[in-house]
Short mmCIF file of C-alpha atoms and ligand atoms in Angstrom, two decimals:
data_model
loop_
_atom_site.label_atom_id
_atom_site.label_comp_id
_atom_site.label_asym_id
_atom_site.label_seq_id
_atom_site.Cartn_x
_atom_site.Cartn_y
_atom_site.Cartn_z
CA UNK A 7 109.66 79.47 96.21
CA UNK A 8 108.16 82.01 94.24
CA UNK A 9 110.90 85.02 93.95
CA UNK A 10 107.82 87.55 93.00
CA UNK A 11 106.45 89.07 95.86
CA UNK A 12 110.09 89.24 98.11
CA UNK A 13 110.87 92.46 99.63
CA UNK A 14 114.46 93.81 99.68
CA UNK A 15 115.36 91.80 103.17
CA UNK A 16 113.87 88.94 101.67
CA UNK A 17 116.28 88.70 98.47
CA UNK A 18 119.41 89.45 100.96
CA UNK A 19 118.63 86.36 103.25
CA UNK A 20 118.08 84.42 99.83
CA UNK A 21 121.06 85.23 98.17
CA UNK A 22 123.30 85.22 101.61
CA UNK A 23 121.89 82.18 102.21
CA UNK A 24 123.86 80.73 98.92
CA UNK A 25 126.72 82.14 100.04
CA UNK A 26 125.78 84.81 96.97
CA UNK A 27 127.58 88.32 96.95
CA UNK A 28 124.31 90.98 98.12
CA UNK A 29 124.71 92.62 94.38
CA UNK A 30 122.98 89.61 93.26
CA UNK A 31 119.91 90.71 95.03
CA UNK A 32 119.68 94.26 93.51
CA UNK A 33 119.96 92.10 90.24
CA UNK A 34 117.34 89.65 91.06
CA UNK A 35 114.82 92.75 92.27
CA UNK A 36 115.57 94.82 88.76
CA UNK A 37 114.77 91.16 86.93
CA UNK A 38 111.48 91.09 89.14
CA UNK A 39 110.21 94.51 89.64
CA UNK A 40 112.17 96.84 86.72
CA UNK A 41 112.15 94.22 83.65
CA UNK A 42 108.89 92.67 84.95
CA UNK A 43 110.48 89.21 83.81
CA UNK A 44 108.32 86.20 84.21
CA UNK A 45 111.31 83.36 84.36
CA UNK A 46 114.60 82.59 86.13
CA UNK A 47 116.09 81.65 82.69
CA UNK A 48 115.65 85.23 81.42
CA UNK A 49 117.62 86.97 84.26
CA UNK A 50 120.90 86.96 81.67
CA UNK A 51 123.49 88.79 84.28
CA UNK A 52 123.15 85.91 86.14
CA UNK A 53 125.70 83.39 85.92
CA UNK A 54 123.72 80.49 83.98
CA UNK A 55 125.03 77.87 85.94
CA UNK A 56 123.03 79.59 88.71
CA UNK A 57 119.91 79.67 86.77
CA UNK A 58 119.93 75.84 85.66
CA UNK A 59 120.55 75.16 89.68
CA UNK A 60 118.04 77.47 90.80
CA UNK A 61 115.26 76.68 88.17
CA UNK A 62 113.82 73.62 90.00
CA UNK A 63 113.48 75.45 93.31
CA UNK A 64 112.51 78.84 92.32
CA UNK A 65 109.97 80.52 90.23
CA UNK A 66 108.70 83.49 89.02
CA UNK A 67 104.61 83.53 89.10
CA UNK A 68 102.64 86.57 89.70
CA UNK A 69 98.86 86.55 89.22
CA UNK A 70 96.85 87.58 86.10
CA UNK A 71 93.34 89.00 85.98
CA UNK A 72 90.65 86.84 85.61
CA UNK A 73 87.91 89.51 83.97
CA UNK A 74 87.77 92.80 83.63
CA UNK A 75 84.33 94.96 83.55
CA UNK A 76 83.89 98.58 82.79
CA UNK A 77 81.26 100.95 84.74
CA UNK A 78 79.53 104.05 82.49
CA UNK A 79 81.88 106.65 84.56
CA UNK A 80 85.17 104.52 83.12
CA UNK A 81 85.69 102.83 86.25
CA UNK A 82 87.31 99.82 86.21
CA UNK A 83 86.80 96.90 87.85
CA UNK A 84 89.10 93.61 87.76
CA UNK A 85 88.60 90.49 89.05
CA UNK A 86 91.50 88.12 90.33
CA UNK A 87 91.29 84.09 91.51
CA UNK A 88 93.36 82.88 94.64
CA UNK A 89 93.96 79.57 95.27
CA UNK A 90 90.97 77.60 96.35
CA UNK A 91 88.92 79.74 94.03
CA UNK A 92 88.09 82.39 96.04
CA UNK A 93 87.76 85.82 94.47
CA UNK A 94 89.66 89.19 95.17
CA UNK A 95 88.97 92.32 93.14
CA UNK A 96 90.61 95.53 92.44
CA UNK A 97 89.19 98.88 90.87
CA UNK A 98 90.69 101.04 88.89
CA UNK A 99 89.93 104.52 88.47
CA UNK A 100 90.44 107.55 86.37
CA UNK A 101 89.79 110.69 87.30
CA UNK A 102 91.36 113.71 85.11
CA UNK A 103 94.76 113.41 85.94
CA UNK A 104 94.86 110.81 87.85
CA UNK A 105 94.61 107.05 87.38
CA UNK A 106 93.88 104.89 90.56
CA UNK A 107 94.78 101.34 91.34
CA UNK A 108 92.40 100.39 94.66
CA UNK A 109 93.80 96.91 95.73
CA UNK A 110 92.68 94.22 97.78
CA UNK A 111 94.45 92.73 100.35
CA UNK A 112 92.45 89.65 101.57
CA UNK A 113 89.97 87.91 99.78
CA UNK A 114 86.65 88.52 101.96
CA UNK A 115 87.45 90.08 105.53
CA UNK A 116 86.36 89.32 109.13
CA UNK A 117 86.18 92.67 110.23
CA UNK A 118 82.62 92.50 109.61
CA UNK A 119 81.24 96.22 109.51
CA UNK A 120 77.53 96.13 108.93
CA UNK A 121 77.35 98.34 106.00
CA UNK A 122 80.28 96.87 104.14
CA UNK A 123 79.21 94.07 101.13
CA UNK A 124 82.76 92.63 101.37
CA UNK A 125 82.19 91.57 105.41
CA UNK A 126 79.31 89.19 104.13
CA UNK A 127 81.55 86.63 102.66
CA UNK A 128 83.78 86.84 105.74
CA UNK A 129 87.46 86.05 105.72
CA UNK A 130 88.24 83.46 102.82
CA UNK A 131 91.99 83.95 101.90
CA UNK A 132 95.16 85.92 103.09
CA UNK A 133 96.56 87.58 100.17
CA UNK A 134 100.35 87.12 99.86
CA UNK A 135 102.51 90.31 98.58
CA UNK A 136 102.48 88.47 95.29
CA UNK A 137 98.92 88.67 95.09
CA UNK A 138 98.93 92.19 96.05
CA UNK A 139 101.38 92.96 93.87
CA UNK A 140 99.95 90.98 91.10
CA UNK A 141 97.22 93.48 91.20
CA UNK A 142 99.37 96.28 89.86
CA UNK A 143 102.15 93.93 88.00
CA UNK A 144 99.97 92.45 85.67
CA UNK A 145 97.37 95.70 85.10
CA UNK A 146 97.36 96.50 81.36
CA UNK A 147 97.14 100.11 82.56
CA UNK A 148 100.08 99.52 84.95
CA UNK A 149 102.33 102.29 83.63
CA UNK A 150 99.69 104.59 83.98
CA UNK A 151 98.82 103.95 87.06
CA UNK A 152 99.50 107.28 89.44
CA UNK A 153 98.45 106.20 92.43
CA UNK A 154 98.00 103.05 95.06
CA UNK A 155 95.29 102.82 97.67
CA UNK A 156 94.90 99.73 100.06
CA UNK A 157 90.91 99.91 99.87
CA UNK A 158 89.50 96.95 98.47
CA UNK A 159 88.83 93.79 100.02
CA UNK A 160 89.89 93.19 103.44
CA UNK A 161 91.84 94.59 106.39
CA UNK A 162 95.55 95.73 105.66
CA UNK A 163 96.53 95.19 109.13
CA UNK A 164 94.87 91.82 109.54
CA UNK A 165 97.38 90.70 107.56
CA UNK A 166 100.32 93.52 108.06
CA UNK A 167 103.29 91.14 106.64
CA UNK A 168 102.46 90.62 103.56
CA UNK A 169 101.01 94.40 103.27
CA UNK A 170 104.40 95.65 104.42
CA UNK A 171 106.45 93.60 101.78
CA UNK A 172 104.33 94.62 99.07
CA UNK A 173 104.50 98.33 100.03
CA UNK A 174 108.54 97.61 100.43
CA UNK A 175 108.16 96.16 96.63
CA UNK A 176 105.58 99.05 95.47
CA UNK A 177 108.21 102.22 97.13
CA UNK A 178 111.34 100.44 97.34
CA UNK A 179 113.76 102.41 94.96
CA UNK A 180 115.11 99.07 93.79
CA UNK A 181 111.59 97.80 93.37
CA UNK A 182 108.63 99.53 91.47
CA UNK A 183 109.90 103.34 92.75
CA UNK A 184 106.48 104.47 93.55
CA UNK A 185 106.20 107.42 95.78
CA UNK A 186 105.06 106.77 99.02
CA UNK A 187 102.91 110.02 99.19
CA UNK A 188 100.82 108.56 96.40
CA UNK A 189 99.91 105.49 98.12
CA UNK A 190 97.04 105.41 100.83
CA UNK A 191 96.55 102.32 103.08
CA UNK A 192 92.79 102.40 104.96
CA UNK A 193 92.45 100.40 108.31
CA UNK A 194 89.95 100.10 110.89
CA UNK A 195 92.96 100.98 113.06
CA UNK A 196 94.51 97.74 114.60
CA UNK A 197 97.10 98.31 117.06
CA UNK A 198 99.74 97.71 117.30
CA UNK A 199 100.27 97.06 113.29
CA UNK A 200 99.47 100.68 112.86
CA UNK A 201 102.77 101.63 114.37
CA UNK A 202 104.48 99.26 112.57
CA UNK A 203 102.78 100.61 109.24
CA UNK A 204 103.63 104.18 110.66
CA UNK A 205 106.71 103.51 111.81
CA UNK A 206 108.23 100.85 108.55
CA UNK A 207 106.87 102.74 105.66
CA UNK A 208 106.29 106.32 104.68
CA UNK A 209 102.58 106.14 102.91
CA UNK A 210 99.35 107.68 103.99
CA UNK A 211 97.18 106.21 105.68
CA UNK A 212 93.46 106.41 106.20
CA UNK A 213 91.09 105.33 109.31
CA UNK A 214 87.55 104.30 109.26
CA UNK A 215 86.64 106.14 112.19
CA UNK A 216 82.71 106.13 111.56
CA UNK A 217 81.73 107.11 114.59
CA UNK A 218 83.69 109.23 117.12
CA UNK A 219 81.55 107.21 120.07
CA UNK A 220 82.64 103.58 120.95
CA UNK A 221 78.32 103.28 121.39
CA UNK A 222 77.85 104.67 118.07
CA UNK A 223 80.74 103.02 116.11
CA UNK A 224 80.18 99.54 117.73
CA UNK A 225 77.21 98.16 116.26
CA UNK A 226 78.85 99.74 112.58
CA UNK A 227 82.41 98.12 113.41
CA UNK A 228 82.73 95.26 115.68
CA UNK A 229 86.25 95.44 115.29
CA UNK A 230 85.47 98.41 117.76
CA UNK A 231 85.41 95.82 120.95
CA UNK A 232 88.89 94.52 120.56
CA UNK A 233 90.57 97.30 118.68
CA UNK A 234 89.03 100.86 120.50
CA UNK A 235 89.03 103.56 118.19
CA UNK A 236 89.86 106.06 121.60
CA UNK A 237 93.17 103.58 121.79
CA UNK A 238 94.13 104.44 118.49
CA UNK A 239 93.22 108.17 119.22
CA UNK A 240 95.40 108.08 122.10
CA UNK A 241 98.42 107.00 120.04
CA UNK A 242 98.20 109.02 117.34
CA UNK A 243 98.26 112.02 119.82
CA UNK A 244 100.66 111.09 121.50
CA UNK A 245 103.03 111.01 118.19
CA UNK A 246 101.78 114.24 117.23
CA UNK A 247 102.83 115.91 120.14
CA UNK A 248 106.39 114.12 119.88
CA UNK A 249 106.66 115.07 116.71
CA UNK A 250 107.08 111.44 115.48
CA UNK A 251 105.60 109.67 112.44
CA UNK A 252 103.16 110.89 110.05
CA UNK A 253 103.70 113.70 111.70
CA UNK A 254 105.73 116.96 110.85
CA UNK A 255 109.39 116.41 110.17
CA UNK A 256 107.97 113.53 107.91
CA UNK A 257 107.37 115.98 104.84
CA UNK A 258 103.74 115.60 103.13
CA UNK A 259 102.71 112.47 104.26
CA UNK A 260 98.85 112.89 105.24
CA UNK A 261 96.74 111.04 107.93
CA UNK A 262 93.14 111.17 107.46
CA UNK A 263 89.79 110.01 109.04
CA UNK A 264 87.08 108.31 106.96
CA UNK A 265 83.13 108.33 107.99
CA UNK A 266 80.70 106.55 106.20
CA UNK A 267 77.64 108.81 105.93
CA UNK A 268 74.47 106.66 106.33
CA UNK A 269 71.21 108.46 107.32
CA UNK A 270 70.63 109.11 110.94
CA UNK A 271 73.61 106.90 111.44
CA UNK A 272 76.26 108.65 111.18
CA UNK A 273 75.43 111.87 110.02
CA UNK A 274 74.10 114.09 112.53
CA UNK A 275 75.16 117.28 113.07
CA UNK A 276 76.23 116.07 116.91
CA UNK A 277 78.26 113.37 115.48
CA UNK A 278 79.99 115.44 113.22
CA UNK A 279 80.79 117.59 116.75
CA UNK A 280 82.18 114.88 118.38
CA UNK A 281 84.21 113.38 115.53
CA UNK A 282 85.34 117.85 115.46
CA UNK A 283 86.46 117.00 119.23
CA UNK A 284 87.90 113.77 119.09
CA UNK A 285 90.33 114.23 116.43
CA UNK A 286 91.38 117.59 117.83
CA UNK A 287 94.94 118.68 118.22
CA UNK A 288 95.69 115.93 115.40
CA UNK A 289 96.86 117.24 111.99
CA UNK A 290 94.46 115.48 109.99
CA UNK A 291 91.72 115.56 107.47
CA UNK A 292 88.43 114.26 106.96
CA UNK A 293 86.89 112.18 104.00
CA UNK A 294 83.36 111.74 104.30
CA UNK A 295 82.40 108.80 102.19
CA UNK A 296 78.63 108.50 100.49
CA UNK A 297 77.31 105.03 101.29
CA UNK A 298 77.27 102.95 98.53
CA UNK A 299 74.05 101.11 99.06
CA UNK A 300 73.54 97.25 98.50
CA UNK A 301 70.24 94.73 98.51
CA UNK A 302 69.72 93.26 102.40
CA UNK A 303 71.41 96.34 104.19
CA UNK A 304 69.40 98.06 106.98
CA UNK A 305 71.01 101.70 106.23
CA UNK A 306 69.93 104.45 103.80
CA UNK A 307 72.50 106.85 102.13
CA UNK A 308 72.74 110.14 103.77
CA UNK A 309 71.12 112.88 101.84
CA UNK A 310 73.18 115.44 99.92
CA UNK A 311 72.62 118.18 102.54
CA UNK A 312 73.20 115.96 105.75
CA UNK A 313 76.62 115.22 104.02
CA UNK A 314 77.48 119.10 103.67
CA UNK A 315 76.42 120.05 106.33
CA UNK A 316 78.35 117.73 108.33
CA UNK A 317 81.09 118.65 106.19
CA UNK A 318 80.27 122.50 107.38
CA UNK A 319 80.62 121.96 110.98
CA UNK A 320 84.11 120.32 110.19
CA UNK A 321 85.41 122.99 108.04
CA UNK A 322 84.00 125.74 110.56
CA UNK A 323 86.72 124.22 112.78
CA UNK A 324 89.48 124.26 110.04
CA UNK A 325 89.28 120.76 109.63
CA UNK A 326 90.08 119.84 105.95
CA UNK A 327 87.07 117.86 104.93
CA UNK A 328 86.19 116.58 101.51
CA UNK A 329 83.45 114.51 100.29
CA UNK A 330 84.78 111.10 97.96
CA UNK A 331 82.94 110.75 94.72
CA UNK A 332 81.38 107.29 94.35
CA UNK A 333 82.28 105.72 91.36
CA UNK A 334 81.92 102.27 89.61
CA UNK A 335 78.93 102.09 91.47
CA UNK A 336 76.85 100.48 88.32
CA UNK A 337 79.59 97.40 88.54
CA UNK A 338 79.92 96.61 92.09
CA UNK A 339 83.21 98.42 92.01
CA UNK A 340 82.55 101.35 94.49
CA UNK A 341 83.72 101.19 98.17
CA UNK A 342 82.51 98.50 100.25
CA UNK A 343 80.76 96.75 96.88
CA UNK A 344 83.71 94.64 96.25
CA UNK A 345 82.78 91.31 97.06
CA UNK A 346 83.93 88.66 94.45
CA UNK A 347 80.24 88.05 92.88
CA UNK A 348 80.90 86.81 89.36
CA UNK A 349 78.87 89.65 87.92
CA UNK A 350 81.63 90.30 85.06
CA UNK A 351 80.23 89.88 81.88
CA UNK A 352 83.18 90.64 80.14
CA UNK A 353 85.55 87.25 80.21
CA UNK A 354 89.33 87.67 79.14
CA UNK A 355 88.49 86.51 75.97
CA UNK A 356 85.57 89.39 74.91
CA UNK A 357 87.34 91.62 72.16
CA UNK A 358 87.16 94.73 74.50
CA UNK A 359 89.22 93.31 77.34
CA UNK A 360 91.81 92.38 74.02
CA UNK A 361 91.55 95.89 73.56
CA UNK A 362 93.05 97.17 76.71
CA UNK A 363 95.52 94.31 76.74
CA UNK A 364 94.27 91.95 79.22
CA UNK A 365 95.54 88.97 77.62
CA UNK A 366 99.21 90.98 76.20
CA UNK A 367 102.09 90.13 78.20
CA UNK A 368 103.43 92.74 80.35
CA UNK A 369 107.06 93.07 78.74
N1 SAH B 427 89.01 97.67 105.48
C1 SAH B 427 89.52 98.66 105.21
C2 SAH B 427 89.74 99.14 103.89
C3 SAH B 427 88.04 99.07 103.68
S1 SAH B 427 87.71 100.20 102.02
C4 SAH B 427 89.21 99.68 105.96
O1 SAH B 427 88.21 99.83 106.83
O2 SAH B 427 89.57 100.81 106.33
C5 SAH B 427 87.25 101.92 102.40
C6 SAH B 427 86.61 102.56 102.99
O3 SAH B 427 85.13 102.31 102.55
C7 SAH B 427 86.61 102.18 104.33
O4 SAH B 427 86.22 103.22 105.22
C8 SAH B 427 84.57 101.68 104.54
O5 SAH B 427 84.54 101.45 106.12
C9 SAH B 427 84.13 102.32 103.26
N2 SAH B 427 82.65 101.10 103.19
C10 SAH B 427 83.01 100.41 103.47
N3 SAH B 427 81.66 99.84 102.55
C11 SAH B 427 81.24 100.81 102.14
C12 SAH B 427 80.21 100.97 101.39
N4 SAH B 427 78.83 100.29 100.92
N5 SAH B 427 79.85 102.40 100.72
C13 SAH B 427 80.51 103.28 101.45
N6 SAH B 427 81.86 102.87 102.07
C14 SAH B 427 81.91 101.61 102.26
#
């Protein structure tokens, strides 16, 4: 069994099952997530007799990146290999004083959004919490990362148990200790998993809305069938009224709605008005995402003018509305382009990669 990726309660269960005192769980967590230990034998404050006894049964395994590619704008795309050879990817996006890591939660995805390239692969593999966390742990730039977004391949709430574990480790004071305010999970909105995300974590949440009206969202996001956005909005409105998470009382925790901007499909003024009406009464912001095109898609990206007009309509009603800058497009690292196509032209043996430390062992 792999110790890497275990949450606090997993580690407590483990030590208790061996009739060890609870503080051993904290010691193991520190080795795993503070000292980045690679082996059980290196955990020197555990009794040597215990380490020997456990050596056959337990391991410390975190995936290493297979390749990295760098965009003209400085965005890097990392490729990782799941068992069965399925590829998953992360994007590392530098931006002035931020360094944002975008992680995958699945290899492929089964939600089937029509405008997303990842969707074309279908679901290949649910990432374990070790595979989700490995994208952070074994990133050469790890210690400079300021923000983590769950916006890579996959639908986080289609792999909820592993995603929750990974959030627990990322934000736990005994884990990596990142502030939950700097972490965002993006989802199409799957109930009741969304409630669990809201109640059991403190991270920011982004809902992929795209269109307010069912008949307009359904052809874009087939999951609308089983997980109608109207139900999600009802839940959020109810929580806003009661002041339940993620709403007041919970600090600066942020809720946002994402709308991918497709020419004539999602970007019309009447659609902006429908979004405005839908989210009325819910303290949230809107993030407009210019669509990143790929061959074979039957959409066109919206004009800048249309995006800005859409933004103005929402802003006029007092809704904070931002336009996401597209990054890493030239290397397929932008939103919705992560598809595990192995067009990385840099192998881990390339000198440039060695220079960014891909082969170095994180200490
Ligand atoms: N599965 C999660 C995370 C997806 S990535 C979700 O749906 O929320 C984050 C955002 O990128 C989502 O809003 C998704 O709809 C959007 N997206 C997908 N393909 C895109 C593309 N080709 N161009 C721009 N945004 C895209």
